[in-house]
Short mmCIF file of N, CA, C and O in Angstrom, two decimals:
data_model
loop_
_atom_site.label_atom_id
_atom_site.label_comp_id
_atom_site.label_asym_id
_atom_site.label_seq_id
_atom_site.Cartn_x
_atom_site.Cartn_y
_atom_site.Cartn_z
N MET A 232 127.35 -2.12 -17.59
CA MET A 232 128.07 -3.19 -16.94
C MET A 232 128.40 -4.28 -17.95
O MET A 232 127.58 -4.65 -18.77
N SER A 233 129.62 -4.78 -17.90
CA SER A 233 130.05 -5.81 -18.83
C SER A 233 129.73 -7.20 -18.30
O SER A 233 129.74 -7.44 -17.10
N ASP A 234 129.47 -8.10 -19.22
CA ASP A 234 129.24 -9.49 -18.85
C ASP A 234 130.56 -10.25 -18.74
O ASP A 234 130.57 -11.43 -18.43
N VAL A 235 131.67 -9.58 -19.00
CA VAL A 235 133.00 -10.21 -18.99
C VAL A 235 133.69 -9.94 -17.67
O VAL A 235 133.69 -8.82 -17.17
N ARG A 236 134.27 -10.99 -17.13
CA ARG A 236 135.08 -10.80 -15.92
C ARG A 236 136.23 -11.79 -15.91
O ARG A 236 136.15 -12.88 -16.47
N ARG A 237 137.29 -11.33 -15.27
CA ARG A 237 138.43 -12.21 -15.03
C ARG A 237 138.11 -13.01 -13.77
O ARG A 237 137.74 -12.45 -12.75
N MET A 238 138.26 -14.30 -13.87
CA MET A 238 137.90 -15.16 -12.75
C MET A 238 139.00 -15.15 -11.71
O MET A 238 140.18 -15.26 -12.03
N ASP A 239 138.61 -15.02 -10.46
CA ASP A 239 139.58 -15.02 -9.38
C ASP A 239 140.14 -16.41 -9.13
O ASP A 239 141.31 -16.59 -8.85
N GLU A 240 139.28 -17.40 -9.26
CA GLU A 240 139.69 -18.78 -9.03
C GLU A 240 140.30 -19.33 -10.31
O GLU A 240 139.75 -19.17 -11.39
N ALA A 241 141.46 -19.98 -10.19
CA ALA A 241 142.11 -20.56 -11.36
C ALA A 241 141.40 -21.84 -11.76
O ALA A 241 141.36 -22.79 -10.99
N GLY A 242 140.84 -21.84 -12.94
CA GLY A 242 140.27 -23.06 -13.49
C GLY A 242 139.08 -23.64 -12.78
O GLY A 242 139.08 -24.81 -12.43
N PRO A 243 138.03 -22.84 -12.55
CA PRO A 243 136.85 -23.40 -11.89
C PRO A 243 136.23 -24.52 -12.73
O PRO A 243 136.44 -24.59 -13.94
N GLN A 244 135.45 -25.35 -12.10
CA GLN A 244 134.84 -26.51 -12.76
C GLN A 244 134.00 -26.10 -13.96
O GLN A 244 133.99 -26.79 -14.97
N GLU A 245 133.32 -24.95 -13.88
CA GLU A 245 132.48 -24.53 -15.01
C GLU A 245 133.31 -24.29 -16.27
O GLU A 245 132.83 -24.53 -17.38
N VAL A 246 134.55 -23.83 -16.10
CA VAL A 246 135.41 -23.64 -17.26
C VAL A 246 135.83 -24.99 -17.83
O VAL A 246 135.79 -25.21 -19.04
N LEU A 247 136.22 -25.91 -16.97
CA LEU A 247 136.59 -27.25 -17.42
C LEU A 247 135.42 -27.91 -18.15
O LEU A 247 135.61 -28.55 -19.18
N ASP A 248 134.21 -27.74 -17.65
CA ASP A 248 133.03 -28.31 -18.31
C ASP A 248 132.86 -27.73 -19.71
O ASP A 248 132.56 -28.46 -20.66
N LEU A 249 133.04 -26.41 -19.87
CA LEU A 249 132.91 -25.79 -21.18
C LEU A 249 134.03 -26.25 -22.11
O LEU A 249 133.79 -26.55 -23.28
N VAL A 250 135.25 -26.32 -21.61
CA VAL A 250 136.38 -26.81 -22.42
C VAL A 250 136.12 -28.24 -22.88
O VAL A 250 136.32 -28.57 -24.06
N ALA A 251 135.68 -29.08 -21.96
CA ALA A 251 135.41 -30.48 -22.31
C ALA A 251 134.32 -30.57 -23.38
O ALA A 251 134.42 -31.36 -24.32
N TYR A 252 133.30 -29.73 -23.26
CA TYR A 252 132.22 -29.73 -24.25
C TYR A 252 132.72 -29.23 -25.61
O TYR A 252 132.55 -29.88 -26.63
N ALA A 253 133.35 -28.07 -25.62
CA ALA A 253 133.74 -27.42 -26.88
C ALA A 253 134.82 -28.18 -27.63
O ALA A 253 134.81 -28.23 -28.86
N PHE A 254 135.77 -28.77 -26.90
CA PHE A 254 136.88 -29.45 -27.55
C PHE A 254 136.75 -30.97 -27.51
O PHE A 254 137.68 -31.68 -27.85
N GLN A 255 135.57 -31.43 -27.09
CA GLN A 255 135.26 -32.86 -27.02
C GLN A 255 136.35 -33.62 -26.27
O GLN A 255 136.85 -34.64 -26.72
N TRP A 256 136.70 -33.07 -25.13
CA TRP A 256 137.72 -33.65 -24.27
C TRP A 256 137.13 -34.73 -23.40
O TRP A 256 136.10 -34.50 -22.73
N GLU A 257 137.77 -35.84 -23.35
CA GLU A 257 137.41 -36.85 -22.36
C GLU A 257 137.94 -36.35 -21.02
O GLU A 257 139.09 -35.93 -20.92
N LEU A 258 137.12 -36.36 -20.00
CA LEU A 258 137.55 -35.86 -18.70
C LEU A 258 138.27 -36.95 -17.90
O LEU A 258 137.91 -37.28 -16.78
N SER A 259 139.34 -37.45 -18.51
CA SER A 259 140.19 -38.43 -17.83
C SER A 259 141.01 -37.70 -16.77
O SER A 259 141.14 -36.47 -16.80
N GLU A 260 141.58 -38.44 -15.87
CA GLU A 260 142.43 -37.82 -14.85
C GLU A 260 143.62 -37.11 -15.48
O GLU A 260 144.03 -36.05 -15.02
N LYS A 261 144.17 -37.68 -16.55
CA LYS A 261 145.30 -37.06 -17.25
C LYS A 261 144.90 -35.70 -17.82
O LYS A 261 145.63 -34.72 -17.67
N ASN A 262 143.75 -35.63 -18.48
CA ASN A 262 143.30 -34.36 -19.04
C ASN A 262 142.94 -33.36 -17.96
O ASN A 262 143.20 -32.16 -18.10
N LYS A 263 142.32 -33.82 -16.88
CA LYS A 263 142.00 -32.91 -15.77
C LYS A 263 143.27 -32.33 -15.17
O LYS A 263 143.34 -31.13 -14.87
N GLU A 264 144.31 -33.14 -15.00
CA GLU A 264 145.58 -32.65 -14.45
C GLU A 264 146.25 -31.68 -15.41
O GLU A 264 146.77 -30.65 -15.00
N ARG A 265 146.24 -31.99 -16.70
CA ARG A 265 146.81 -31.09 -17.71
C ARG A 265 146.12 -29.73 -17.66
O ARG A 265 146.75 -28.69 -17.67
N TYR A 266 144.79 -29.78 -17.61
CA TYR A 266 144.02 -28.55 -17.54
C TYR A 266 144.32 -27.78 -16.25
O TYR A 266 144.54 -26.58 -16.27
N ARG A 267 144.36 -28.47 -15.13
CA ARG A 267 144.59 -27.83 -13.83
C ARG A 267 145.94 -27.09 -13.82
O ARG A 267 146.02 -25.94 -13.39
N LEU A 268 146.99 -27.74 -14.31
CA LEU A 268 148.31 -27.11 -14.34
C LEU A 268 148.31 -25.86 -15.22
O LEU A 268 148.89 -24.83 -14.85
N LEU A 269 147.65 -25.94 -16.36
CA LEU A 269 147.58 -24.79 -17.24
C LEU A 269 146.75 -23.68 -16.61
O LEU A 269 147.15 -22.51 -16.60
N ALA A 270 145.61 -24.02 -16.06
CA ALA A 270 144.71 -23.03 -15.47
C ALA A 270 145.36 -22.31 -14.29
O ALA A 270 145.16 -21.11 -14.11
N GLU A 271 146.13 -23.02 -13.49
CA GLU A 271 146.79 -22.41 -12.33
C GLU A 271 147.84 -21.39 -12.74
O GLU A 271 148.23 -20.54 -11.94
N ASN A 272 148.33 -21.48 -13.98
CA ASN A 272 149.36 -20.57 -14.46
C ASN A 272 148.84 -19.65 -15.56
O ASN A 272 149.62 -19.11 -16.35
N SER A 273 147.53 -19.49 -15.60
CA SER A 273 146.91 -18.67 -16.64
C SER A 273 145.90 -17.71 -16.03
O SER A 273 145.57 -17.81 -14.86
N TRP A 274 145.41 -16.82 -16.88
CA TRP A 274 144.32 -15.93 -16.51
C TRP A 274 143.08 -16.47 -17.21
O TRP A 274 143.09 -16.72 -18.40
N ASN A 275 142.03 -16.66 -16.47
CA ASN A 275 140.79 -17.19 -17.03
C ASN A 275 139.76 -16.07 -17.09
O ASN A 275 139.51 -15.40 -16.09
N TYR A 276 139.18 -15.89 -18.27
CA TYR A 276 138.18 -14.85 -18.49
C TYR A 276 136.89 -15.50 -18.96
O TYR A 276 136.92 -16.43 -19.77
N GLY A 277 135.77 -15.00 -18.48
CA GLY A 277 134.50 -15.55 -18.89
C GLY A 277 133.47 -14.48 -19.17
O GLY A 277 133.55 -13.36 -18.66
N SER A 278 132.51 -14.85 -19.99
CA SER A 278 131.33 -14.04 -20.24
C SER A 278 130.15 -14.82 -19.67
O SER A 278 129.98 -16.01 -19.95
N TYR A 279 129.33 -14.13 -18.89
CA TYR A 279 128.24 -14.78 -18.16
C TYR A 279 126.89 -14.25 -18.62
O TYR A 279 126.76 -13.07 -18.93
N ASP A 280 125.90 -15.14 -18.63
CA ASP A 280 124.55 -14.72 -19.01
C ASP A 280 123.86 -14.04 -17.82
O ASP A 280 124.46 -13.90 -16.75
N ASP A 281 122.62 -13.65 -18.01
CA ASP A 281 121.88 -12.91 -16.97
C ASP A 281 121.65 -13.72 -15.70
O ASP A 281 121.43 -13.16 -14.64
N GLN A 282 121.69 -15.05 -15.82
CA GLN A 282 121.50 -15.91 -14.65
C GLN A 282 122.82 -16.31 -13.99
O GLN A 282 122.83 -17.09 -13.04
N GLY A 283 123.93 -15.78 -14.51
CA GLY A 283 125.23 -16.07 -13.92
C GLY A 283 125.89 -17.33 -14.44
O GLY A 283 126.91 -17.77 -13.91
N LYS A 284 125.35 -17.91 -15.54
CA LYS A 284 125.95 -19.10 -16.13
C LYS A 284 127.07 -18.70 -17.08
O LYS A 284 126.93 -17.76 -17.87
N LEU A 285 128.19 -19.44 -17.00
CA LEU A 285 129.29 -19.20 -17.93
C LEU A 285 128.82 -19.53 -19.34
O LEU A 285 128.34 -20.62 -19.62
N ALA A 286 128.96 -18.56 -20.25
CA ALA A 286 128.51 -18.73 -21.63
C ALA A 286 129.69 -18.92 -22.58
O ALA A 286 129.63 -19.73 -23.50
N SER A 287 130.76 -18.17 -22.36
CA SER A 287 131.94 -18.19 -23.20
C SER A 287 133.16 -17.97 -22.32
O SER A 287 133.05 -17.36 -21.26
N GLN A 288 134.30 -18.45 -22.79
CA GLN A 288 135.50 -18.25 -21.99
C GLN A 288 136.75 -18.32 -22.85
O GLN A 288 136.74 -18.91 -23.94
N ILE A 289 137.81 -17.70 -22.35
CA ILE A 289 139.14 -17.75 -22.98
C ILE A 289 140.17 -17.80 -21.85
O ILE A 289 140.01 -17.16 -20.82
N MET A 290 141.23 -18.54 -22.10
CA MET A 290 142.34 -18.62 -21.16
C MET A 290 143.55 -17.93 -21.78
O MET A 290 143.85 -18.14 -22.95
N ALA A 291 144.22 -17.09 -21.01
CA ALA A 291 145.44 -16.42 -21.47
C ALA A 291 146.58 -16.84 -20.55
O ALA A 291 146.48 -16.71 -19.34
N THR A 292 147.64 -17.37 -21.14
CA THR A 292 148.78 -17.88 -20.36
C THR A 292 149.99 -16.98 -20.60
O THR A 292 150.53 -16.93 -21.70
N PRO A 293 150.42 -16.25 -19.56
CA PRO A 293 151.57 -15.36 -19.73
C PRO A 293 152.89 -16.14 -19.67
O PRO A 293 153.02 -17.09 -18.90
N PHE A 294 153.81 -15.75 -20.52
CA PHE A 294 155.16 -16.31 -20.51
C PHE A 294 156.06 -15.36 -21.28
O PHE A 294 155.59 -14.34 -21.81
N ALA A 295 157.34 -15.64 -21.34
CA ALA A 295 158.29 -14.80 -22.07
C ALA A 295 158.84 -15.60 -23.25
O ALA A 295 159.01 -16.82 -23.16
N ILE A 296 159.10 -14.90 -24.35
CA ILE A 296 159.73 -15.54 -25.49
C ILE A 296 160.99 -14.77 -25.84
O ILE A 296 161.11 -13.57 -25.56
N ASP A 297 161.94 -15.46 -26.45
CA ASP A 297 163.16 -14.85 -26.93
C ASP A 297 162.99 -14.61 -28.42
O ASP A 297 162.82 -15.56 -29.19
N PHE A 298 163.00 -13.35 -28.82
CA PHE A 298 162.85 -13.00 -30.23
C PHE A 298 164.10 -12.26 -30.66
O PHE A 298 164.33 -11.12 -30.25
N HIS A 299 164.94 -12.93 -31.41
CA HIS A 299 166.21 -12.36 -31.89
C HIS A 299 167.05 -11.82 -30.74
O HIS A 299 167.59 -10.71 -30.80
N GLY A 300 167.13 -12.59 -29.65
CA GLY A 300 167.99 -12.23 -28.54
C GLY A 300 167.38 -11.30 -27.51
O GLY A 300 168.03 -10.95 -26.53
N THR A 301 166.15 -10.88 -27.71
CA THR A 301 165.47 -10.02 -26.75
C THR A 301 164.27 -10.77 -26.17
O THR A 301 163.51 -11.38 -26.92
N SER A 302 164.14 -10.72 -24.86
CA SER A 302 163.02 -11.38 -24.20
C SER A 302 161.81 -10.44 -24.17
O SER A 302 161.93 -9.28 -23.79
N TYR A 303 160.67 -10.96 -24.59
CA TYR A 303 159.42 -10.20 -24.59
C TYR A 303 158.36 -10.95 -23.79
O TYR A 303 158.23 -12.16 -23.93
N PRO A 304 157.57 -10.21 -23.01
CA PRO A 304 156.43 -10.87 -22.37
C PRO A 304 155.37 -11.16 -23.42
O PRO A 304 155.17 -10.39 -24.36
N MET A 305 154.70 -12.28 -23.26
CA MET A 305 153.73 -12.72 -24.25
C MET A 305 152.56 -13.39 -23.55
O MET A 305 152.70 -13.87 -22.42
N ALA A 306 151.42 -13.41 -24.18
CA ALA A 306 150.25 -14.12 -23.65
C ALA A 306 149.78 -15.12 -24.70
O ALA A 306 149.47 -14.73 -25.83
N GLY A 307 149.77 -16.37 -24.32
CA GLY A 307 149.23 -17.41 -25.20
C GLY A 307 147.73 -17.48 -25.01
O GLY A 307 147.25 -17.55 -23.88
N ILE A 308 146.98 -17.42 -26.08
CA ILE A 308 145.53 -17.42 -26.02
C ILE A 308 145.03 -18.82 -26.38
O ILE A 308 145.39 -19.37 -27.41
N GLY A 309 144.19 -19.38 -25.50
CA GLY A 309 143.71 -20.73 -25.77
C GLY A 309 142.36 -21.00 -25.13
O GLY A 309 141.81 -20.16 -24.42
N PHE A 310 141.86 -22.18 -25.40
CA PHE A 310 140.56 -22.63 -24.89
C PHE A 310 139.47 -21.61 -25.17
O PHE A 310 138.66 -21.28 -24.30
N VAL A 311 139.47 -21.08 -26.39
CA VAL A 311 138.44 -20.13 -26.82
C VAL A 311 137.17 -20.94 -27.08
O VAL A 311 137.15 -21.79 -27.97
N ALA A 312 136.13 -20.71 -26.28
CA ALA A 312 134.95 -21.56 -26.38
C ALA A 312 133.68 -20.85 -25.95
O ALA A 312 133.71 -20.00 -25.06
N SER A 313 132.58 -21.22 -26.60
CA SER A 313 131.23 -20.76 -26.24
C SER A 313 130.28 -21.93 -26.38
O SER A 313 130.43 -22.76 -27.28
N TYR A 314 129.28 -21.96 -25.53
CA TYR A 314 128.19 -22.91 -25.74
C TYR A 314 127.41 -22.44 -26.97
O TYR A 314 127.32 -21.23 -27.24
N PRO A 315 126.83 -23.38 -27.74
CA PRO A 315 126.14 -23.01 -29.00
C PRO A 315 125.08 -21.93 -28.85
O PRO A 315 124.97 -21.05 -29.70
N GLU A 316 124.32 -21.96 -27.78
CA GLU A 316 123.24 -20.99 -27.62
C GLU A 316 123.74 -19.57 -27.36
O GLU A 316 122.97 -18.61 -27.39
N TYR A 317 125.05 -19.42 -27.12
CA TYR A 317 125.61 -18.09 -26.85
C TYR A 317 126.52 -17.60 -27.98
O TYR A 317 127.12 -16.53 -27.87
N ARG A 318 126.61 -18.35 -29.06
CA ARG A 318 127.49 -17.96 -30.17
C ARG A 318 126.87 -16.81 -30.96
O ARG A 318 125.68 -16.57 -30.91
N SER A 319 127.72 -16.07 -31.65
CA SER A 319 127.33 -14.94 -32.51
C SER A 319 126.67 -13.81 -31.73
O SER A 319 125.81 -13.11 -32.24
N GLN A 320 127.08 -13.65 -30.47
CA GLN A 320 126.58 -12.55 -29.64
C GLN A 320 127.68 -11.57 -29.27
O GLN A 320 127.46 -10.66 -28.48
N GLY A 321 128.89 -11.76 -29.82
CA GLY A 321 130.00 -10.86 -29.54
C GLY A 321 130.71 -11.13 -28.22
O GLY A 321 131.54 -10.34 -27.80
N ARG A 322 130.40 -12.24 -27.57
CA ARG A 322 131.00 -12.53 -26.27
C ARG A 322 132.51 -12.75 -26.37
O ARG A 322 133.28 -12.21 -25.56
N ILE A 323 132.94 -13.53 -27.35
CA ILE A 323 134.38 -13.78 -27.52
C ILE A 323 135.10 -12.48 -27.86
O ILE A 323 136.19 -12.21 -27.34
N ASP A 324 134.50 -11.65 -28.69
CA ASP A 324 135.10 -10.35 -29.01
C ASP A 324 135.31 -9.52 -27.75
O ASP A 324 136.36 -8.91 -27.56
N ARG A 325 134.31 -9.49 -26.88
CA ARG A 325 134.42 -8.69 -25.65
C ARG A 325 135.48 -9.27 -24.71
O ARG A 325 136.23 -8.52 -24.07
N ILE A 326 135.56 -10.58 -24.63
CA ILE A 326 136.59 -11.19 -23.78
C ILE A 326 137.97 -10.87 -24.34
O ILE A 326 138.89 -10.48 -23.59
N MET A 327 138.16 -11.03 -25.66
CA MET A 327 139.47 -10.73 -26.27
C MET A 327 139.86 -9.28 -26.05
O MET A 327 141.01 -8.98 -25.74
N ARG A 328 138.91 -8.37 -26.18
CA ARG A 328 139.20 -6.96 -25.96
C ARG A 328 139.70 -6.75 -24.53
O ARG A 328 140.69 -6.06 -24.30
N ARG A 329 139.04 -7.39 -23.57
CA ARG A 329 139.45 -7.26 -22.16
C ARG A 329 140.84 -7.85 -21.94
O ARG A 329 141.67 -7.26 -21.25
N ILE A 330 141.11 -9.01 -22.53
CA ILE A 330 142.43 -9.63 -22.38
C ILE A 330 143.51 -8.71 -22.95
O ILE A 330 144.54 -8.47 -22.31
N LEU A 331 143.27 -8.18 -24.15
CA LEU A 331 144.27 -7.31 -24.77
C LEU A 331 144.46 -6.02 -23.98
O LEU A 331 145.58 -5.51 -23.88
N GLU A 332 143.40 -5.49 -23.39
CA GLU A 332 143.53 -4.31 -22.54
C GLU A 332 144.37 -4.64 -21.31
O GLU A 332 145.26 -3.86 -20.93
N ASP A 333 144.09 -5.78 -20.67
CA ASP A 333 144.87 -6.18 -19.49
C ASP A 333 146.33 -6.42 -19.85
O ASP A 333 147.23 -6.02 -19.11
N CYS A 334 146.57 -7.04 -21.00
CA CYS A 334 147.95 -7.26 -21.45
C CYS A 334 148.67 -5.93 -21.67
O CYS A 334 149.81 -5.75 -21.25
N TYR A 335 148.00 -5.00 -22.32
CA TYR A 335 148.59 -3.70 -22.58
C TYR A 335 148.97 -3.01 -21.27
O TYR A 335 150.07 -2.47 -21.14
N GLU A 336 148.05 -3.05 -20.30
CA GLU A 336 148.32 -2.42 -19.00
C GLU A 336 149.52 -3.05 -18.29
O GLU A 336 150.19 -2.38 -17.52
N GLN A 337 149.79 -4.32 -18.56
CA GLN A 337 150.90 -5.01 -17.91
C GLN A 337 152.17 -5.03 -18.76
O GLN A 337 153.14 -5.68 -18.41
N GLY A 338 152.15 -4.34 -19.89
CA GLY A 338 153.34 -4.26 -20.73
C GLY A 338 153.57 -5.50 -21.58
O GLY A 338 154.68 -5.71 -22.08
N ILE A 339 152.57 -6.32 -21.75
CA ILE A 339 152.70 -7.51 -22.60
C ILE A 339 152.42 -7.07 -24.03
O ILE A 339 151.32 -6.62 -24.35
N VAL A 340 153.43 -7.20 -24.87
CA VAL A 340 153.34 -6.62 -26.21
C VAL A 340 152.98 -7.63 -27.29
O VAL A 340 152.71 -7.25 -28.42
N LEU A 341 152.99 -8.92 -26.97
CA LEU A 341 152.68 -9.94 -27.96
C LEU A 341 151.63 -10.89 -27.43
O LEU A 341 151.54 -11.13 -26.23
N SER A 342 150.84 -11.43 -28.34
CA SER A 342 149.93 -12.51 -27.98
C SER A 342 149.96 -13.52 -29.12
O SER A 342 150.29 -13.19 -30.25
N TYR A 343 149.62 -14.74 -28.77
CA TYR A 343 149.65 -15.81 -29.76
C TYR A 343 148.40 -16.64 -29.64
O TYR A 343 148.03 -17.06 -28.55
N LEU A 344 147.75 -16.84 -30.75
CA LEU A 344 146.58 -17.70 -30.81
C LEU A 344 146.92 -18.84 -31.74
O LEU A 344 147.27 -18.64 -32.90
N ALA A 345 146.85 -20.06 -31.22
CA ALA A 345 147.14 -21.23 -32.06
C ALA A 345 146.25 -21.18 -33.29
O ALA A 345 145.04 -21.00 -33.17
N PRO A 346 146.82 -21.33 -34.47
CA PRO A 346 146.04 -21.16 -35.72
C PRO A 346 145.11 -22.33 -36.02
O PRO A 346 145.32 -23.10 -36.93
N PHE A 347 144.06 -22.43 -35.23
CA PHE A 347 143.10 -23.51 -35.45
C PHE A 347 142.01 -23.10 -36.43
O PHE A 347 141.40 -23.95 -37.06
N LEU A 348 141.75 -21.81 -36.57
CA LEU A 348 140.69 -21.34 -37.45
C LEU A 348 141.09 -19.96 -37.97
O LEU A 348 140.94 -18.96 -37.28
N PHE A 349 141.61 -19.89 -39.19
CA PHE A 349 142.17 -18.65 -39.70
C PHE A 349 141.18 -17.48 -39.72
O PHE A 349 141.56 -16.36 -39.36
N PRO A 350 139.90 -17.65 -40.09
CA PRO A 350 138.98 -16.50 -40.06
C PRO A 350 138.86 -15.88 -38.66
O PRO A 350 138.74 -14.67 -38.52
N PHE A 351 138.93 -16.71 -37.60
CA PHE A 351 138.88 -16.17 -36.25
C PHE A 351 140.13 -15.36 -35.95
O PHE A 351 140.07 -14.29 -35.36
N ILE A 352 141.29 -15.86 -36.40
CA ILE A 352 142.55 -15.15 -36.18
C ILE A 352 142.49 -13.79 -36.86
O ILE A 352 142.88 -12.78 -36.28
N VAL A 353 141.98 -13.73 -38.08
CA VAL A 353 141.85 -12.46 -38.81
C VAL A 353 140.90 -11.53 -38.07
O VAL A 353 141.18 -10.35 -37.88
N ALA A 354 139.76 -12.05 -37.61
CA ALA A 354 138.77 -11.24 -36.91
C ALA A 354 139.34 -10.64 -35.64
O ALA A 354 138.97 -9.54 -35.22
N MET A 355 140.26 -11.34 -34.98
CA MET A 355 140.87 -10.86 -33.75
C MET A 355 142.08 -9.96 -34.01
O MET A 355 142.71 -9.47 -33.08
N GLY A 356 142.45 -9.77 -35.29
CA GLY A 356 143.57 -8.89 -35.63
C GLY A 356 144.93 -9.52 -35.41
O GLY A 356 145.93 -8.82 -35.31
N MET A 357 145.00 -10.83 -35.35
CA MET A 357 146.27 -11.50 -35.07
C MET A 357 146.95 -12.01 -36.33
O MET A 357 147.96 -12.68 -36.25
N ASN A 358 146.42 -11.71 -37.49
CA ASN A 358 146.99 -12.24 -38.71
C ASN A 358 148.26 -11.51 -39.15
O ASN A 358 149.05 -12.06 -39.89
N THR A 359 148.48 -10.30 -38.69
CA THR A 359 149.65 -9.53 -39.13
C THR A 359 150.94 -10.26 -38.82
O THR A 359 151.81 -10.40 -39.67
N SER A 360 151.07 -10.76 -37.60
CA SER A 360 152.31 -11.44 -37.25
C SER A 360 152.47 -12.73 -38.03
O SER A 360 153.57 -13.12 -38.38
N LEU A 361 151.37 -13.40 -38.34
CA LEU A 361 151.46 -14.62 -39.14
C LEU A 361 151.96 -14.29 -40.54
O LEU A 361 152.78 -15.00 -41.10
N ASN A 362 151.48 -13.18 -41.12
CA ASN A 362 151.94 -12.78 -42.44
C ASN A 362 153.42 -12.43 -42.42
O ASN A 362 154.16 -12.82 -43.30
N VAL A 363 153.85 -11.69 -41.42
CA VAL A 363 155.26 -11.31 -41.31
C VAL A 363 156.11 -12.56 -41.14
O VAL A 363 157.15 -12.72 -41.78
N TRP A 364 155.67 -13.46 -40.29
CA TRP A 364 156.40 -14.70 -40.07
C TRP A 364 156.52 -15.49 -41.37
O TRP A 364 157.59 -15.99 -41.70
N SER A 365 155.45 -15.56 -42.15
CA SER A 365 155.49 -16.28 -43.42
C SER A 365 156.49 -15.64 -44.37
O SER A 365 157.26 -16.33 -45.01
N MET A 366 156.51 -14.32 -44.44
CA MET A 366 157.45 -13.65 -45.32
C MET A 366 158.88 -13.89 -44.86
O MET A 366 159.76 -14.10 -45.67
N THR A 367 159.10 -13.90 -43.56
CA THR A 367 160.44 -14.16 -43.04
C THR A 367 160.89 -15.57 -43.43
O THR A 367 162.02 -15.77 -43.86
N LEU A 368 160.02 -16.54 -43.32
CA LEU A 368 160.36 -17.90 -43.71
C LEU A 368 160.71 -17.97 -45.20
O LEU A 368 161.67 -18.63 -45.58
N LEU A 369 159.94 -17.26 -46.01
CA LEU A 369 160.22 -17.27 -47.43
C LEU A 369 161.59 -16.66 -47.73
O LEU A 369 162.34 -17.18 -48.55
N LEU A 370 161.94 -15.58 -47.07
CA LEU A 370 163.22 -14.93 -47.31
C LEU A 370 164.40 -15.76 -46.82
O LEU A 370 165.43 -15.83 -47.46
N MET A 371 164.25 -16.43 -45.72
CA MET A 371 165.35 -17.18 -45.12
C MET A 371 165.54 -18.55 -45.77
O MET A 371 166.65 -19.03 -45.90
N ASN A 372 164.47 -19.18 -46.19
CA ASN A 372 164.56 -20.56 -46.65
C ASN A 372 164.14 -20.77 -48.10
O ASN A 372 164.01 -21.89 -48.54
N GLY A 373 163.91 -19.72 -48.83
CA GLY A 373 163.46 -19.87 -50.21
C GLY A 373 161.98 -20.15 -50.26
O GLY A 373 161.31 -20.22 -49.24
N PRO A 374 161.44 -20.33 -51.45
CA PRO A 374 160.00 -20.53 -51.58
C PRO A 374 159.55 -21.84 -50.93
O PRO A 374 160.24 -22.84 -50.95
N ILE A 375 158.35 -21.76 -50.35
CA ILE A 375 157.74 -22.95 -49.79
C ILE A 375 156.80 -23.51 -50.85
O ILE A 375 155.91 -22.82 -51.33
N VAL A 376 157.01 -24.74 -51.21
CA VAL A 376 156.21 -25.36 -52.25
C VAL A 376 155.22 -26.31 -51.59
O VAL A 376 155.62 -27.23 -50.87
N PRO A 377 153.91 -26.08 -51.78
CA PRO A 377 152.92 -26.98 -51.19
C PRO A 377 153.06 -28.39 -51.74
O PRO A 377 153.41 -28.59 -52.91
N LYS A 378 152.79 -29.37 -50.89
CA LYS A 378 152.85 -30.77 -51.34
C LYS A 378 151.59 -31.15 -52.04
O LYS A 378 150.54 -30.73 -51.81
#
């Protein structure tokens, strides 16, 4: 039995609590509303401990993008978070695997993870598109010179 499940309820309080903790979010009304709107239009996945407490979670937001004139379904990956006592247990890996399996089953061919931590992006196998994108930028606009 897996500790990972897709939550039926969009954006339960336990997810907001973990997001607020992990991203040091002030739980202002503005932030709560921002989170609520995103959660209602996303898939929320969690990993739970033996007592049923949320340990880790990821939010996947489906949308379509136009890539060179063709529309593709895509899933934006965000709010990747674990409480410290649950880190380095493979929970995020298991959640990502489940999200990618669900995306595959629904014909979603692309996913995007905001590049907040490059080693995590590499570990999740999402670096290929970043490399291709970088090469495309170099070919179209000439060399990029760091400041």
